[in-house]
mmCIF file of C-alpha atoms in Angstrom:
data_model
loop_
_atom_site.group_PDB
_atom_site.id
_atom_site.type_symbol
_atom_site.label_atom_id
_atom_site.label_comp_id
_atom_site.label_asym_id
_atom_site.label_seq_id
_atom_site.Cartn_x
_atom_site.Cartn_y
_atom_site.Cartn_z
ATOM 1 C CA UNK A 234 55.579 34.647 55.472
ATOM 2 C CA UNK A 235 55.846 37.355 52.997
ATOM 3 C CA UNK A 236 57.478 36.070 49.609
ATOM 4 C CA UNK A 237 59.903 39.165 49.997
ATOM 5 C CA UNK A 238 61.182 36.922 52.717
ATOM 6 C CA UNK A 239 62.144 34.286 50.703
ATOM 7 C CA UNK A 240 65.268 35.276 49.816
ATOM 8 C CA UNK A 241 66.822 36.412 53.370
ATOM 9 C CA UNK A 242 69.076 33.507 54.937
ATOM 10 C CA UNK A 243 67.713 34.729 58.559
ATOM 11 C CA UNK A 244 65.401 32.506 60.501
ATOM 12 C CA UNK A 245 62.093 34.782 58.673
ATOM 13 C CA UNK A 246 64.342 33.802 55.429
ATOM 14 C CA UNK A 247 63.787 29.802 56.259
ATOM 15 C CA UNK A 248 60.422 29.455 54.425
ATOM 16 C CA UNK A 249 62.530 30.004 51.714
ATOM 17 C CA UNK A 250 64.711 27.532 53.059
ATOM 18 C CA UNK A 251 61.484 25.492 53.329
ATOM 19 C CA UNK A 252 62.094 25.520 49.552
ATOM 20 C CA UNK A 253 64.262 26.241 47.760
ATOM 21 C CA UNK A 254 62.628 24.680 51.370
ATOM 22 C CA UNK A 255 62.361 25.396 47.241
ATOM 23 C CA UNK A 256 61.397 28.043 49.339
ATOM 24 C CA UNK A 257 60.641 28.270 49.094
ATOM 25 C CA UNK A 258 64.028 10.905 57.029
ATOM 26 C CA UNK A 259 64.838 7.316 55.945
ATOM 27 C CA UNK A 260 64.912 4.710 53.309
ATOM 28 C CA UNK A 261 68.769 4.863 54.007
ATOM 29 C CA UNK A 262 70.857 2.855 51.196
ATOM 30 C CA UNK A 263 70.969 -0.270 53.442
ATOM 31 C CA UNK A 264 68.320 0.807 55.579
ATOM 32 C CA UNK A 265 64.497 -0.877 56.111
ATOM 33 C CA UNK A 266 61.866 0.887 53.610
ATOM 34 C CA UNK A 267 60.003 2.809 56.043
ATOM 35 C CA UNK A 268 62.978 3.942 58.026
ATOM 36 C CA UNK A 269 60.435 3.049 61.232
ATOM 37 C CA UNK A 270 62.084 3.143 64.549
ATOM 38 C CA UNK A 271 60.296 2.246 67.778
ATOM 39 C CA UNK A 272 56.885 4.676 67.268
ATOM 40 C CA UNK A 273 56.436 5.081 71.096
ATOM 41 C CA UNK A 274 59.840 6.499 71.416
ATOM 42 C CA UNK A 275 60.301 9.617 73.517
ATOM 43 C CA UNK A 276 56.347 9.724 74.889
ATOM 44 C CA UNK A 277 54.588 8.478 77.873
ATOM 45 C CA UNK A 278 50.942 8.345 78.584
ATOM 46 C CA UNK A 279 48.781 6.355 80.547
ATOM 47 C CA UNK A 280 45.578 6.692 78.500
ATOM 48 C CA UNK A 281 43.363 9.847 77.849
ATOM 49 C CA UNK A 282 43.853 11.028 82.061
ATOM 50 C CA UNK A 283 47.212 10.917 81.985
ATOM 51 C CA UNK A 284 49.568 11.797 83.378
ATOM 52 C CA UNK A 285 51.131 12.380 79.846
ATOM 53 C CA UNK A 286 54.893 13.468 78.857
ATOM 54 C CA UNK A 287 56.902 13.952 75.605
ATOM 55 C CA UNK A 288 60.671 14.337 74.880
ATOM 56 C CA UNK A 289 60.561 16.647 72.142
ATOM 57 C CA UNK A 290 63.879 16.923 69.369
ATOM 58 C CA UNK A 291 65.049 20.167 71.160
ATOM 59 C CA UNK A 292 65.980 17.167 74.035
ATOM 60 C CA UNK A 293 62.747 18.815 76.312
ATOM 61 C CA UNK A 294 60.774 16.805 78.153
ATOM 62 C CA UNK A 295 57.277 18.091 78.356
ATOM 63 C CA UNK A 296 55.514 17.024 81.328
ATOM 64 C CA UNK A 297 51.640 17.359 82.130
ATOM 65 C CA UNK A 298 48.944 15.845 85.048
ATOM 66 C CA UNK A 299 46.866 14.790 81.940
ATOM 67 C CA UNK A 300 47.084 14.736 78.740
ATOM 68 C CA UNK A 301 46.911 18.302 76.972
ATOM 69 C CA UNK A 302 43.149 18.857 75.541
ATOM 70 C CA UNK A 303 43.671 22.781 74.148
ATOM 71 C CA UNK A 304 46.398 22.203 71.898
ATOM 72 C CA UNK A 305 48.195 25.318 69.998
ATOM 73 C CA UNK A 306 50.158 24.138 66.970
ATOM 74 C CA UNK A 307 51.670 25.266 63.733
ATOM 75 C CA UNK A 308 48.899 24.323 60.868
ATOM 76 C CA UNK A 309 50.689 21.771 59.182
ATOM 77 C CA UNK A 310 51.423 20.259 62.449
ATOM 78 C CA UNK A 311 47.559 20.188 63.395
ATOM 79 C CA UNK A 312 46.455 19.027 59.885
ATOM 80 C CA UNK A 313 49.065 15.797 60.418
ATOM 81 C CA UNK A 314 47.480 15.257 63.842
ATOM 82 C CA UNK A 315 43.976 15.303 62.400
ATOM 83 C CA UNK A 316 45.208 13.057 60.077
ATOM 84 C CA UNK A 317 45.604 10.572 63.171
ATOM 85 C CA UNK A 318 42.400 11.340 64.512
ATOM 86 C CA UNK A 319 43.757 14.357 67.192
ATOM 87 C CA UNK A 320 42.233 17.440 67.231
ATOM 88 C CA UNK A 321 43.562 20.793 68.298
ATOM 89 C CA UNK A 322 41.926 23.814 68.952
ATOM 90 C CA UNK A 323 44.222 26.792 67.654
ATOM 91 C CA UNK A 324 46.597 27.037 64.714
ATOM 92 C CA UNK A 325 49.063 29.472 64.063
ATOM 93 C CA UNK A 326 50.358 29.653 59.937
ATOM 94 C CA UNK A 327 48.527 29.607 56.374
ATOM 95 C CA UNK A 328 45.738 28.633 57.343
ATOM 96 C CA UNK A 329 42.829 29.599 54.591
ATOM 97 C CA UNK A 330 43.214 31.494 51.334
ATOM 98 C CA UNK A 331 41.422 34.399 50.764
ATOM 99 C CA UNK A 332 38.131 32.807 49.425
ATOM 100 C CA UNK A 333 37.902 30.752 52.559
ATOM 101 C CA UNK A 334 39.072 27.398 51.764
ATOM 102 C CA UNK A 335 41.531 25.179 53.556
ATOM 103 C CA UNK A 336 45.255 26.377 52.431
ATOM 104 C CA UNK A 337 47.349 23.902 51.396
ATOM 105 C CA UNK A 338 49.385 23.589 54.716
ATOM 106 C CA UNK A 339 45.843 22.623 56.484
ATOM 107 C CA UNK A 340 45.602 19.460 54.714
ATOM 108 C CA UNK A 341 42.367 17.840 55.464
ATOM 109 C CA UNK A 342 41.288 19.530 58.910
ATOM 110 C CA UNK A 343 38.218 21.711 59.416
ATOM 111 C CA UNK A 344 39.874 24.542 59.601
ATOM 112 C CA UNK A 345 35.895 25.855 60.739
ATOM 113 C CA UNK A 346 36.765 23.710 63.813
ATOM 114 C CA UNK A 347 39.822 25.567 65.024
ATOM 115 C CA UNK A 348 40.930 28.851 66.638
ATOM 116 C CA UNK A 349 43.141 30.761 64.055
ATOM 117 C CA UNK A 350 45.734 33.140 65.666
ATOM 118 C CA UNK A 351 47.611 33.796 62.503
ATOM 119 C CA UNK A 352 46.522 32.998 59.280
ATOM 120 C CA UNK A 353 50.471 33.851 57.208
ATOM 121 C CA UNK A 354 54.154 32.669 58.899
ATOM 122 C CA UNK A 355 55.105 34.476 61.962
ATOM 123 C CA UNK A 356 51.687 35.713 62.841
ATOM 124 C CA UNK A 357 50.500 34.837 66.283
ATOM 125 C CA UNK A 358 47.255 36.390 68.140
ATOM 126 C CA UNK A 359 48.543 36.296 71.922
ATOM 127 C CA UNK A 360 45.493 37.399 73.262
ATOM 128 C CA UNK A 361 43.582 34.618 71.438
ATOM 129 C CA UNK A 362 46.056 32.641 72.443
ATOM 130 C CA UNK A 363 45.907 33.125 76.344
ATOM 131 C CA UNK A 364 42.293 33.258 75.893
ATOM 132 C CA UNK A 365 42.474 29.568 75.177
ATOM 133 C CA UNK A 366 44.535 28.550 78.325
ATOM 134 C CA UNK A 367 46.488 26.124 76.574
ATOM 135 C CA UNK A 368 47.772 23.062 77.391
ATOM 136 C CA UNK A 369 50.882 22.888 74.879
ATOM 137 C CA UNK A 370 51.832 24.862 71.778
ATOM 138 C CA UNK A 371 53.116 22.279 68.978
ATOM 139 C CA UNK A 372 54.697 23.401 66.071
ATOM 140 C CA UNK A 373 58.268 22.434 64.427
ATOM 141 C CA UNK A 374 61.899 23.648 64.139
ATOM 142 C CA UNK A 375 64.026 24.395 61.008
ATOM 143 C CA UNK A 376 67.456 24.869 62.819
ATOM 144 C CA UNK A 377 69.611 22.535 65.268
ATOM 145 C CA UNK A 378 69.115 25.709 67.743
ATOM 146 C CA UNK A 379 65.342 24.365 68.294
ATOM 147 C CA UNK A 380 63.335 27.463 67.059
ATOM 148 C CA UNK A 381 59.825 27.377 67.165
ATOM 149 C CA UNK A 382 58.710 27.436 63.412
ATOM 150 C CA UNK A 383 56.521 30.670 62.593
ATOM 151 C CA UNK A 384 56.511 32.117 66.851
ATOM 152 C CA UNK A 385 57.416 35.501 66.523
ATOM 153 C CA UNK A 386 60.727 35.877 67.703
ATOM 154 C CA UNK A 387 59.610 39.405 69.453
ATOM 155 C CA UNK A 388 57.013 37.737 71.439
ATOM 156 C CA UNK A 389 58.080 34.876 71.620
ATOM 157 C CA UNK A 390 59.149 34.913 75.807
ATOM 158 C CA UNK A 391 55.250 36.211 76.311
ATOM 159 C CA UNK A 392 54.229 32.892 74.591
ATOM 160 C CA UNK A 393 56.357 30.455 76.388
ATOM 161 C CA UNK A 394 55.199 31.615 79.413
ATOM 162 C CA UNK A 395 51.621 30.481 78.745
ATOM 163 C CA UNK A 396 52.203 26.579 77.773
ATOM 164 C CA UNK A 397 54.987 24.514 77.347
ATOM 165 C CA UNK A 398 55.826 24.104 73.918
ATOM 166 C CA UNK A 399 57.098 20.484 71.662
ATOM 167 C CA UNK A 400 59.020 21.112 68.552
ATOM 168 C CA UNK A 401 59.431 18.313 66.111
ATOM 169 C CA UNK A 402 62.459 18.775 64.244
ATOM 170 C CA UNK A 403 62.018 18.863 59.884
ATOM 171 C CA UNK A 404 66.295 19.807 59.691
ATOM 172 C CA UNK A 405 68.997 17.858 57.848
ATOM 173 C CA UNK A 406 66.980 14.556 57.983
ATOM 174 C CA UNK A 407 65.173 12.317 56.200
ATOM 175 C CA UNK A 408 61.371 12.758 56.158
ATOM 176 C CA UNK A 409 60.859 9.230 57.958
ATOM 177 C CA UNK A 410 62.817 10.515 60.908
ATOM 178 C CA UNK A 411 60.028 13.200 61.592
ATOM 179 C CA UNK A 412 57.394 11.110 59.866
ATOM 180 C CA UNK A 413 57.968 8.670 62.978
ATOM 181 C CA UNK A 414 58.042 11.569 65.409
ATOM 182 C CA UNK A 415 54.602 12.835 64.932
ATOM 183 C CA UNK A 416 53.151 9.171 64.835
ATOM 184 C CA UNK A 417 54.702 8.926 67.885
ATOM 185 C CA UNK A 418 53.466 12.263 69.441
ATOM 186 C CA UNK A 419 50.577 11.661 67.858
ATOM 187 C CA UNK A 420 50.182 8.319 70.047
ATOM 188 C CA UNK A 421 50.833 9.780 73.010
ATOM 189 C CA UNK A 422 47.652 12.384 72.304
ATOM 190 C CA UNK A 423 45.185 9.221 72.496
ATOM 191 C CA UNK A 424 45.881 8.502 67.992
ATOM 192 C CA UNK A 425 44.540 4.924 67.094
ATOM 193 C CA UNK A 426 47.541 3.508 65.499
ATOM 194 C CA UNK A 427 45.942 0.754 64.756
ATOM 195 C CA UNK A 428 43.241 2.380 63.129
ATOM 196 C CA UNK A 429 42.055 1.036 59.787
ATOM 197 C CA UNK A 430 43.146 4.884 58.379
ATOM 198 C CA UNK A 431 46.336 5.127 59.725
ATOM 199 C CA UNK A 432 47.427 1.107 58.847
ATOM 200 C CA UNK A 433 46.401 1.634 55.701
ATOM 201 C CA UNK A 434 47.936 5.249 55.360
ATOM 202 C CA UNK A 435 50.972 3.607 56.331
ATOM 203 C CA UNK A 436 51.339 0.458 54.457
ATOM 204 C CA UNK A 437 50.943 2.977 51.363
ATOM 205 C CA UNK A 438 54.231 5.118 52.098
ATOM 206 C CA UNK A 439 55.961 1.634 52.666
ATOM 207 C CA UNK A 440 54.301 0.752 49.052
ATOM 208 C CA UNK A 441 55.127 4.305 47.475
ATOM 209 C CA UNK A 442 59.134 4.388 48.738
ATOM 210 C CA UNK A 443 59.595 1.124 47.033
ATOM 211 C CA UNK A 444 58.087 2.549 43.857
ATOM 212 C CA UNK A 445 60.406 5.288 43.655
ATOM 213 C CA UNK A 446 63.510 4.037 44.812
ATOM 214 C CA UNK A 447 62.446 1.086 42.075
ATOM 215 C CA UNK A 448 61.675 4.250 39.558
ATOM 216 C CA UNK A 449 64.890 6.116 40.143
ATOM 217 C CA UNK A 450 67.005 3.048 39.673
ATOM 218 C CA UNK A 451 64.821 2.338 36.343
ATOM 219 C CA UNK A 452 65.665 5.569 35.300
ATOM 220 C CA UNK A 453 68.719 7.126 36.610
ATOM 221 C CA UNK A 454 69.348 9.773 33.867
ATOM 222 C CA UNK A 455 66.384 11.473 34.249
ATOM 223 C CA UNK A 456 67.599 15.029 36.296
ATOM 224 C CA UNK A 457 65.234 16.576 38.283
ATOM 225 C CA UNK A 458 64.880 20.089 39.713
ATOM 226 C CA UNK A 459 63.382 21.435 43.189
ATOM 227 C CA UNK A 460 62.082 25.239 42.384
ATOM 228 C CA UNK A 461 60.222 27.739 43.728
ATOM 229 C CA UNK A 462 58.740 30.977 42.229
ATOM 230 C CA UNK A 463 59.223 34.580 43.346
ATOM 231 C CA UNK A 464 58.597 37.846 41.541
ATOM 232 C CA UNK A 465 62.423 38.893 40.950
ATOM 233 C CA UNK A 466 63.822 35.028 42.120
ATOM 234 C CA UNK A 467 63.786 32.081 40.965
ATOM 235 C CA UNK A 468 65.399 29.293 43.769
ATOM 236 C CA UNK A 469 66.752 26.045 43.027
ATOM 237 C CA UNK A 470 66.487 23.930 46.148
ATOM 238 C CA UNK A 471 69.773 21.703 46.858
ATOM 239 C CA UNK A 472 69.165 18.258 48.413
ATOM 240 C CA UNK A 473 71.227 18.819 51.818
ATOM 241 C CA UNK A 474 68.832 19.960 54.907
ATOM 242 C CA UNK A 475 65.278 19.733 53.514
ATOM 243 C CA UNK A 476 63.468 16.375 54.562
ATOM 244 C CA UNK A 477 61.719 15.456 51.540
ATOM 245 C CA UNK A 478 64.636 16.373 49.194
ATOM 246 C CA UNK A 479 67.392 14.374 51.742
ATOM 247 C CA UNK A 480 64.711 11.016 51.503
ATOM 248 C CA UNK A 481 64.187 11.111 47.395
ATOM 249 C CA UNK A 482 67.670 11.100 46.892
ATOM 250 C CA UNK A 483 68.443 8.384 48.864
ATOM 251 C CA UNK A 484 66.087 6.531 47.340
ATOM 252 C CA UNK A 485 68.550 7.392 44.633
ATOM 253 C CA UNK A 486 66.189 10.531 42.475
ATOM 254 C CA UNK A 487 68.813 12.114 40.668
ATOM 255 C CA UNK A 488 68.924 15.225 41.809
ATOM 256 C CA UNK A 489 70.305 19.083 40.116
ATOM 257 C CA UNK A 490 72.526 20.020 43.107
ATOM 258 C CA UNK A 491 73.937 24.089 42.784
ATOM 259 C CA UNK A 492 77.561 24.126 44.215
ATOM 260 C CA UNK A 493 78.123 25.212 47.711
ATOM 261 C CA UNK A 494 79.124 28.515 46.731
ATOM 262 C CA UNK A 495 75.515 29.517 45.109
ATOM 263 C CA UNK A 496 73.825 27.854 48.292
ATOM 264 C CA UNK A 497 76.163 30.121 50.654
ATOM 265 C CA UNK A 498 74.070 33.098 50.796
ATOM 266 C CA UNK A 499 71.053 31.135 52.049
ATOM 267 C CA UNK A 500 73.009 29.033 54.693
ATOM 268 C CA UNK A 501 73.209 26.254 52.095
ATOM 269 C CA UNK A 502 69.697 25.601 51.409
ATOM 270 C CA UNK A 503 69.161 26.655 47.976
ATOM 271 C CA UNK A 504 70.459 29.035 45.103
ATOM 272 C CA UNK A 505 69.233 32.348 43.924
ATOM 273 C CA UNK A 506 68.654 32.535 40.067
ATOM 274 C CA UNK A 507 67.167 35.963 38.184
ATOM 275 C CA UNK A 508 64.655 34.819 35.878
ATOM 276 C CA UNK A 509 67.085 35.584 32.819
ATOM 277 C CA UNK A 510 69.211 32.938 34.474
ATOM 278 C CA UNK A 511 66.400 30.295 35.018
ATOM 279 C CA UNK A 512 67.651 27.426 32.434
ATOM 280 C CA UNK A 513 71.460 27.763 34.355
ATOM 281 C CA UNK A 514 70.115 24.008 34.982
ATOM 282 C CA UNK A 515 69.118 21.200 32.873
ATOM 283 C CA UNK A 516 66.349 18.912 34.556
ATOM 284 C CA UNK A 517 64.075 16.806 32.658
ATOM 285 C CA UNK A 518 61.378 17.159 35.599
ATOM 286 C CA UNK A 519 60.757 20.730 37.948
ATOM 287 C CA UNK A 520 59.127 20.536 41.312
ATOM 288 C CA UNK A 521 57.702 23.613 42.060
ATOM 289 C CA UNK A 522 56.856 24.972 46.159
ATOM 290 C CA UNK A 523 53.251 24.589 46.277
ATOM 291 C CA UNK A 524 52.719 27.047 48.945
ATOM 292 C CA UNK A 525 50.550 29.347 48.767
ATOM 293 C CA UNK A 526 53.097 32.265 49.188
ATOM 294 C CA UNK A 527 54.136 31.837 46.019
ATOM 295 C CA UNK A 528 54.044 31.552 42.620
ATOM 296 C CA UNK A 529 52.736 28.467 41.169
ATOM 297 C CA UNK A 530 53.513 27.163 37.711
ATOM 298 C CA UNK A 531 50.485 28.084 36.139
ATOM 299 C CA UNK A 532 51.004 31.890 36.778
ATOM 300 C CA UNK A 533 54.239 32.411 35.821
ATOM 301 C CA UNK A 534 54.589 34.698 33.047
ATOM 302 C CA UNK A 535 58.183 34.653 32.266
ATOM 303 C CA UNK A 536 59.578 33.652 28.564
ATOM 304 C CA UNK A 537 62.370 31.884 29.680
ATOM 305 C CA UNK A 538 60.586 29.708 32.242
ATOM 306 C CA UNK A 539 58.112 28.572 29.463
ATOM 307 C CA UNK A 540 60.851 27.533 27.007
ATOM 308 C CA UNK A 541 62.880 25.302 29.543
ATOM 309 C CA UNK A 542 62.107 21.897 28.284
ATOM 310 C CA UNK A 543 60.776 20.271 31.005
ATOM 311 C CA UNK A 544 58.169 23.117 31.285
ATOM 312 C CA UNK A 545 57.755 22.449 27.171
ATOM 313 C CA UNK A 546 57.229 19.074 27.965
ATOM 314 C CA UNK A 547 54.711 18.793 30.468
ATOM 315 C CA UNK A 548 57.475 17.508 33.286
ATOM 316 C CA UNK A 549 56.166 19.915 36.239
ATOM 317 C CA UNK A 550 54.895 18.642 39.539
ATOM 318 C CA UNK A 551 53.997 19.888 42.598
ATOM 319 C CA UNK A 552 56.597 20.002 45.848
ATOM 320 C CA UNK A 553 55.842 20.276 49.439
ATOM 321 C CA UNK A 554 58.686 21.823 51.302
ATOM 322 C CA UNK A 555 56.859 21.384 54.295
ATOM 323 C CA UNK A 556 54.932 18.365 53.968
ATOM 324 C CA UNK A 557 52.249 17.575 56.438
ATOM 325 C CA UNK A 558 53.720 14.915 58.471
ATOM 326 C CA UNK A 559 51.499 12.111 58.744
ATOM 327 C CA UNK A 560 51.461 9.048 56.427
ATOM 328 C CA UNK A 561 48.464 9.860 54.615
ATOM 329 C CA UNK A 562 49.902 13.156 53.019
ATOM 330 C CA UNK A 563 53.291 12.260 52.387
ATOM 331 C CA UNK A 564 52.751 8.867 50.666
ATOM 332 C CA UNK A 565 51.070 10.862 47.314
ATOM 333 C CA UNK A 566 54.248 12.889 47.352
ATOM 334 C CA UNK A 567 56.244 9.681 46.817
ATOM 335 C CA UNK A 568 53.716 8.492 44.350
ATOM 336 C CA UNK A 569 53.772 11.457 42.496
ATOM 337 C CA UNK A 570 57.392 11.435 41.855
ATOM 338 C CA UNK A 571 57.927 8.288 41.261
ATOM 339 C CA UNK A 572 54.971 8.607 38.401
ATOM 340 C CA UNK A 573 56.927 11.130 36.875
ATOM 341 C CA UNK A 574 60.346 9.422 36.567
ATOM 342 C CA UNK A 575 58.735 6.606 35.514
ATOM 343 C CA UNK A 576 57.007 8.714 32.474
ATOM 344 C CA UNK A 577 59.085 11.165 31.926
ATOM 345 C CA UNK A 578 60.871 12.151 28.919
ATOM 346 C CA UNK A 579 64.663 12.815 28.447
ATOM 347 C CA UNK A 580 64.756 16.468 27.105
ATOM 348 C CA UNK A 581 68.046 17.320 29.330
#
């Protein structure tokens, strides 16, 4: 999606949501540390034959004779079900960069091993696609109305009459709640659970939410800011509807929130700031949308971004607003912020 995007509150304006999405769920206060709920809800199989079925977060109830082989999904969706050992054969999404290499939303798949029918947001080859006679298109949803994250929405009746789609939903949760979803789909697509990979991928995130809910409580003064980077905008993500933000907070990271009013032009999600405006916030540590749609840290040439004093002081990490959602990937985001609170410096 096009980083002039960013800043429309429309559904093409949600990858900004995925951060500001940055821009662009639970260790609940009383709740268990993983937030796990019963990883088998909502699917049925009956081994690699099938029949198969899957109740998707839309409340749709995919049904097939077997279970689906040629598999369509969103990238970050089929990097986090390579990650459990399923394979698909399409992807729609960022996909590679421009020299080639995996993008950051593809995670660890071969991305030489898959069909590309859109390599940017909202791209989607249907030819390719029919081509493939899929079984299912997979992808998620960024709304409670269920839409199908980066379909077009002009073609998007051609698509659904090819395959059945499942939509896991990444909206106003916690990132365990979807975490557990796509184990569970994943499951129901023939995924070892009880593979040496995936125990151990899992046992980590268990390990890494109890180091940063233990960090944040360690250090409870230390602010921190979710940005992203635009040419004319700079966003400041607010906690309420993004999965990863909604999960670090209540592991209690203390988080800059902008007031409703700033957030009301993107449908709450985050605030638009000029970059003459960007130190409106004090934070002692900046996340910045690691997408590749926009700008990371390293490029941005703007005097007032390199006098804030987190930037000053070395505080900036990396944030995934749309975190691939299998344990393996999202248990180094934990880590990562709870290595910073735990080192940062007060310069708030």
């Amino acid at each position: 999606m096009p980083i002039a995007q960013l800043s429309r509150p429309t559904r093409r304006g949600v990858l900004a949501i995925g951060g500001a999405l940055g821009l662009g769920v639970a260790l609940a206060a009383c709740g268990n540390d993983d937030g796990s709920k019963d990883s088998d809800a909502g699917s049925t199989t009956k081994g690699k034959s099938g029949p198969w079925s899957f109740k998707d977060d839309r409340g749709t109830t995919v049904k097939l004779d077997k279970v689906p082989a040629n598999i369509a999904a969103f990238t970050g969706v089929g990097a986090a079900l390579w990650d459990y050992g399923v394979q698909v054969k399409a992807v729609f999404g960022p996909t590679t960069t421009k020299g080639g290499k995996p993008d950051v939303q593809a995670g660890d798949m071969d991305v030489s091993k898959v069909t590309v029918l859109g390599n940017a947001w909202g791209q989607f080859n249907i030819e390719k696609y029919a081509g493939l006679a899929p079984d299912v298109l997979i992808t998620t949803t960024f709304d409670d109305a269920g839409t199908l994250w980066s379909v077009p929405e002009e073609s998007k009746d051609k698509i659904a009459k090819l395959a059945p789609s499942v939509a896991i939903s990444v909206f106003d949760r916690q990132l365990t709640q979807p975490l557990e979803r796509m184990y569970a789909l994943a499951a129901s697509l023939g995924a070892d659970l009880k593979a040496d990979k995936v125990v151990t991928a899992k046992k980590r995130f268990e390990d890494a939410a109890a180091r940063l809910r233990k960090a944040a409580k360690a250090h409870p003064d230390i602010k921190v800011l979710a940005g992203s980077a635009s040419q004319d905008i700079f966003y400041v993500s607010g906690t309420n509807l993004s999965i990863d933000l909604e999960y670090f907070k209540a592991l209690g990271v203390n988080f800059v929130e902008p007031t409703e009013a700033a957030k009301k032009s993107s449908g709450g999600w985050f605030e638009n700031l000029s970059w003459e405006n960007v130190d409106k916030h004090k934070a002692d540590i900046i996340m910045m949308d690691d997408r590749s749609q926009t700008i990371q840290p390293a490029d941005i040439d703007e005097p007032t971004w390199k006098q804030l004093p987190a930037v000053k002081a070395g505080q900036v990490i990396p944030r995934s607003p749309e975190p691939i959602l299998s344990y393996d990937k999202c248990a180094p985001l934990l880590e990562n912020l709870a290595k910073a609170i735990e080192t940062a410096k007060k310069v708030s």
